[in-house]
Coordinates of C-alpha atoms in Angstrom, one line a residue:
Chain A
X1 CA 63.0 -0.3 -111.1
X2 CA 66.3 0.8 -109.5
X3 CA 67.2 4.5 -108.3
X4 CA 70.3 6.0 -109.0
X5 CA 73.2 4.9 -106.9
X6 CA 76.8 6.2 -106.2
X7 CA 79.9 5.0 -104.3
X8 CA 81.6 6.1 -102.0
X9 CA 79.3 7.4 -100.0
X10 CA 82.2 9.2 -98.2
X11 CA 85.6 10.1 -99.5
X12 CA 88.9 11.4 -97.8
X13 CA 91.8 12.5 -100.2
X14 CA 95.0 14.8 -99.8
X15 CA 95.6 17.5 -101.9
X16 CA 97.2 16.1 -105.7
X17 CA 95.5 13.1 -105.3
X18 CA 93.4 12.0 -107.9
X19 CA 89.9 10.4 -107.0
X20 CA 87.4 8.1 -109.0
X21 CA 83.6 8.4 -108.1
X22 CA 81.0 6.4 -109.5
X23 CA 77.3 5.7 -110.5
X24 CA 74.8 3.6 -111.7
X25 CA 72.1 5.1 -113.5
X26 CA 68.3 4.3 -112.6
X27 CA 66.9 1.3 -114.8
X28 CA 65.7 2.5 -118.6
X29 CA 68.1 6.1 -118.5
X30 CA 71.1 6.2 -120.8
X31 CA 71.9 9.7 -120.5
X32 CA 74.3 10.6 -116.7
X33 CA 75.1 14.5 -115.8
X34 CA 77.7 14.8 -112.9
X35 CA 77.1 18.0 -110.6
X36 CA 79.5 19.3 -108.0
X37 CA 77.7 21.2 -105.3
X38 CA 79.1 22.9 -102.7
X39 CA 78.3 23.4 -98.9
X40 CA 75.3 26.2 -98.8
X41 CA 75.0 26.4 -102.8
X42 CA 73.0 24.7 -105.8
X43 CA 74.5 22.0 -108.0
X44 CA 77.0 22.9 -110.4
X45 CA 77.0 20.9 -113.5
X46 CA 80.0 19.4 -114.8
X47 CA 79.3 17.4 -117.6
X48 CA 77.0 14.9 -119.2
X49 CA 77.7 11.9 -121.0
X50 CA 75.1 10.0 -123.4
X51 CA 75.7 6.7 -125.1
X52 CA 79.0 6.9 -123.8
X53 CA 79.9 10.4 -125.7
X54 CA 80.5 13.7 -123.5
X55 CA 77.2 15.6 -124.7
X56 CA 78.1 19.0 -122.8
X57 CA 80.7 20.1 -120.5
X58 CA 80.2 23.1 -117.6
X59 CA 82.9 25.4 -116.6
X60 CA 85.3 23.3 -115.0
X61 CA 88.9 22.6 -115.7
X62 CA 90.2 19.4 -118.0
X63 CA 91.3 17.3 -114.8
X64 CA 87.8 16.8 -114.0
X65 CA 87.1 13.8 -117.1
X66 CA 84.4 11.3 -117.1
X67 CA 83.6 7.7 -118.5
X68 CA 80.3 6.2 -119.5
X69 CA 80.2 2.4 -120.1
X70 CA 78.0 0.5 -122.4
X71 CA 75.6 -0.5 -119.4
X72 CA 75.2 3.5 -118.8
X73 CA 77.1 3.7 -115.5
X74 CA 79.5 6.5 -115.2
X75 CA 82.6 7.6 -113.3
X76 CA 83.8 10.9 -112.5
X77 CA 87.6 11.0 -112.4
X78 CA 89.5 14.3 -110.2
X79 CA 93.0 14.7 -110.8
X80 CA 95.7 17.3 -108.9
X81 CA 92.8 17.4 -106.4
X82 CA 92.6 20.7 -104.6
X83 CA 91.0 22.0 -101.4
X84 CA 88.1 23.8 -103.3
X85 CA 86.8 20.6 -104.7
X86 CA 85.4 19.3 -101.6
X87 CA 82.5 19.4 -102.2
X88 CA 79.0 17.1 -102.7
X89 CA 79.6 15.3 -105.9
X90 CA 76.2 14.4 -107.3
X91 CA 74.9 11.4 -110.3
X92 CA 71.7 12.3 -112.4
X93 CA 70.2 10.0 -114.7
X94 CA 67.4 10.8 -117.3
X95 CA 65.8 9.2 -120.3
X96 CA 66.9 12.0 -122.7
X97 CA 69.5 15.2 -121.9
X98 CA 66.5 17.6 -120.9
X99 CA 64.0 15.6 -119.6
X100 CA 63.8 15.2 -115.9
X101 CA 66.7 14.5 -113.8
X102 CA 66.9 11.7 -111.1
X103 CA 69.8 12.6 -108.6
X104 CA 71.5 9.9 -106.2
X105 CA 72.6 10.5 -102.7
X106 CA 75.7 11.9 -103.6
X107 CA 79.8 11.2 -102.7
X108 CA 80.9 13.7 -100.1
X109 CA 84.8 14.5 -101.0
X110 CA 86.9 16.2 -98.7
X111 CA 90.1 17.3 -99.6
X112 CA 92.7 17.9 -97.0
Chain B
X1 CA 74.4 38.5 -113.1
X2 CA 73.4 34.5 -112.3
X3 CA 71.4 32.7 -114.6
X4 CA 69.0 31.6 -111.7
X5 CA 68.3 33.7 -108.3
X6 CA 66.7 31.9 -105.5
X7 CA 66.5 33.6 -102.0
X8 CA 68.3 31.2 -99.3
X9 CA 65.9 32.1 -96.8
X10 CA 65.8 30.5 -93.9
X11 CA 61.9 30.5 -94.2
X12 CA 60.0 29.1 -91.0
X13 CA 56.7 28.8 -90.7
X14 CA 54.0 26.8 -88.6
X15 CA 52.4 23.6 -89.4
X16 CA 49.6 23.9 -91.9
X17 CA 50.8 27.1 -93.8
X18 CA 50.6 27.6 -97.4
X19 CA 54.4 28.1 -98.1
X20 CA 55.3 30.1 -101.3
X21 CA 58.9 29.8 -102.8
X22 CA 60.4 31.6 -106.0
X23 CA 63.1 31.6 -108.5
X24 CA 64.1 34.3 -110.9
X25 CA 65.5 33.7 -114.1
X26 CA 67.4 36.1 -116.6
X27 CA 67.5 33.7 -119.9
X28 CA 64.4 33.6 -122.1
X29 CA 65.1 30.3 -123.6
X30 CA 64.7 28.1 -120.6
X31 CA 61.7 25.9 -121.4
X32 CA 61.9 23.4 -118.7
X33 CA 61.4 23.8 -115.3
X34 CA 61.8 21.9 -112.2
X35 CA 61.6 21.7 -108.3
X36 CA 63.8 19.6 -105.9
X37 CA 63.7 18.8 -102.2
X38 CA 66.8 17.9 -100.5
X39 CA 67.4 17.2 -96.7
X40 CA 70.2 17.4 -95.1
X41 CA 73.6 15.6 -96.9
X42 CA 71.7 13.8 -99.3
X43 CA 70.8 14.1 -103.1
X44 CA 67.8 15.9 -104.6
X45 CA 64.6 14.4 -105.3
X46 CA 62.4 15.6 -107.9
X47 CA 59.0 17.5 -106.4
X48 CA 57.6 18.9 -109.9
X49 CA 58.7 19.1 -113.9
X50 CA 56.7 21.8 -115.8
X51 CA 57.3 22.5 -119.7
X52 CA 56.7 25.9 -120.9
X53 CA 54.1 28.6 -118.7
X54 CA 51.3 27.5 -116.9
X55 CA 50.4 25.3 -113.6
X56 CA 50.7 22.2 -112.6
X57 CA 49.5 20.7 -109.3
X58 CA 50.4 17.1 -107.6
X59 CA 48.9 16.5 -103.9
X60 CA 49.8 19.7 -101.8
X61 CA 52.5 21.2 -104.2
X62 CA 51.9 23.5 -106.9
X63 CA 54.1 24.8 -109.7
X64 CA 53.7 28.3 -111.6
X65 CA 55.9 29.5 -114.1
X66 CA 55.3 32.6 -115.7
X67 CA 57.7 33.3 -118.3
X68 CA 56.8 37.0 -119.2
X69 CA 57.8 37.6 -115.7
X70 CA 60.9 34.9 -115.8
X71 CA 59.8 33.7 -113.0
X72 CA 58.8 30.6 -111.0
X73 CA 56.8 29.4 -107.8
X74 CA 56.5 26.6 -106.1
X75 CA 53.4 26.7 -103.7
X76 CA 53.1 23.8 -100.7
X77 CA 49.8 23.5 -99.0
X78 CA 49.0 22.4 -95.7
X79 CA 52.7 22.2 -94.9
X80 CA 54.2 19.3 -92.5
X81 CA 57.5 19.2 -90.4
X82 CA 58.5 16.5 -92.6
X83 CA 58.7 19.2 -95.4
X84 CA 61.7 20.5 -93.6
X85 CA 64.2 20.7 -96.3
X86 CA 66.2 23.0 -98.7
X87 CA 63.8 24.0 -102.0
X88 CA 66.1 24.0 -105.1
X89 CA 64.3 25.5 -108.4
X90 CA 66.4 24.1 -112.2
X91 CA 65.7 25.0 -115.5
X92 CA 67.1 24.0 -118.9
X93 CA 67.2 25.1 -122.3
X94 CA 64.8 23.3 -124.9
X95 CA 67.8 21.4 -126.4
X96 CA 70.0 22.0 -123.7
X97 CA 72.1 19.3 -121.5
X98 CA 72.3 20.8 -118.4
X99 CA 70.3 22.3 -115.7
X100 CA 71.0 25.4 -113.6
X101 CA 70.1 25.5 -110.2
X102 CA 69.0 28.4 -107.8
X103 CA 71.1 28.6 -104.5
X104 CA 68.1 26.5 -102.7
X105 CA 65.7 27.7 -100.3
X106 CA 65.9 26.5 -96.4
X107 CA 62.6 25.8 -95.1
X108 CA 61.7 24.8 -91.5
X109 CA 58.0 23.9 -90.9
X110 CA 57.7 24.3 -87.0
X111 CA 54.9 21.7 -85.1

């Protein structure tokens, strides 16, 4: 059984640019959630995808968007990057939306 | 008021000590409760998952949920230096799709 994987590990972008982060869910899991974790804070929910449809969204602006593919892998896209977008972006997969979530190692995004 | 409150610490204990980590929450609708361990610059690792009130034990770890007090705890027995990490509590609604996290408690176990 493979765990949750994320790519890239680290990323440096300039304010105003766009970024795409990728996540492969754990084998057998059809639900993927994305979180933003600022330094010294707990993860904040961005959105969740279930069977390729958005299944809930946290308090993030529309420039944060996502996709889920038929193999349940997922992408997080952020447009018009701001300095405050600098954070660790975590992907978590689960069997059902509210069941235990298993996290990937994260992508550390730095916006300069 | 935040949905989930957690003392950020830092907490420093000698090896072998019993550690108690706690979270309080404001919304009585939370039904699922989790504890994660996060090492520096890594993703959170699931330690314990419980539903509703009661206790759950797994090796050196015990999770307690007291829904009447809106209070959850994680106890670590015989703490080891490898337990040094940030511990995050998280919770969700019965049919919810997002987990609400505390800010995390930083723990250091001194050999």
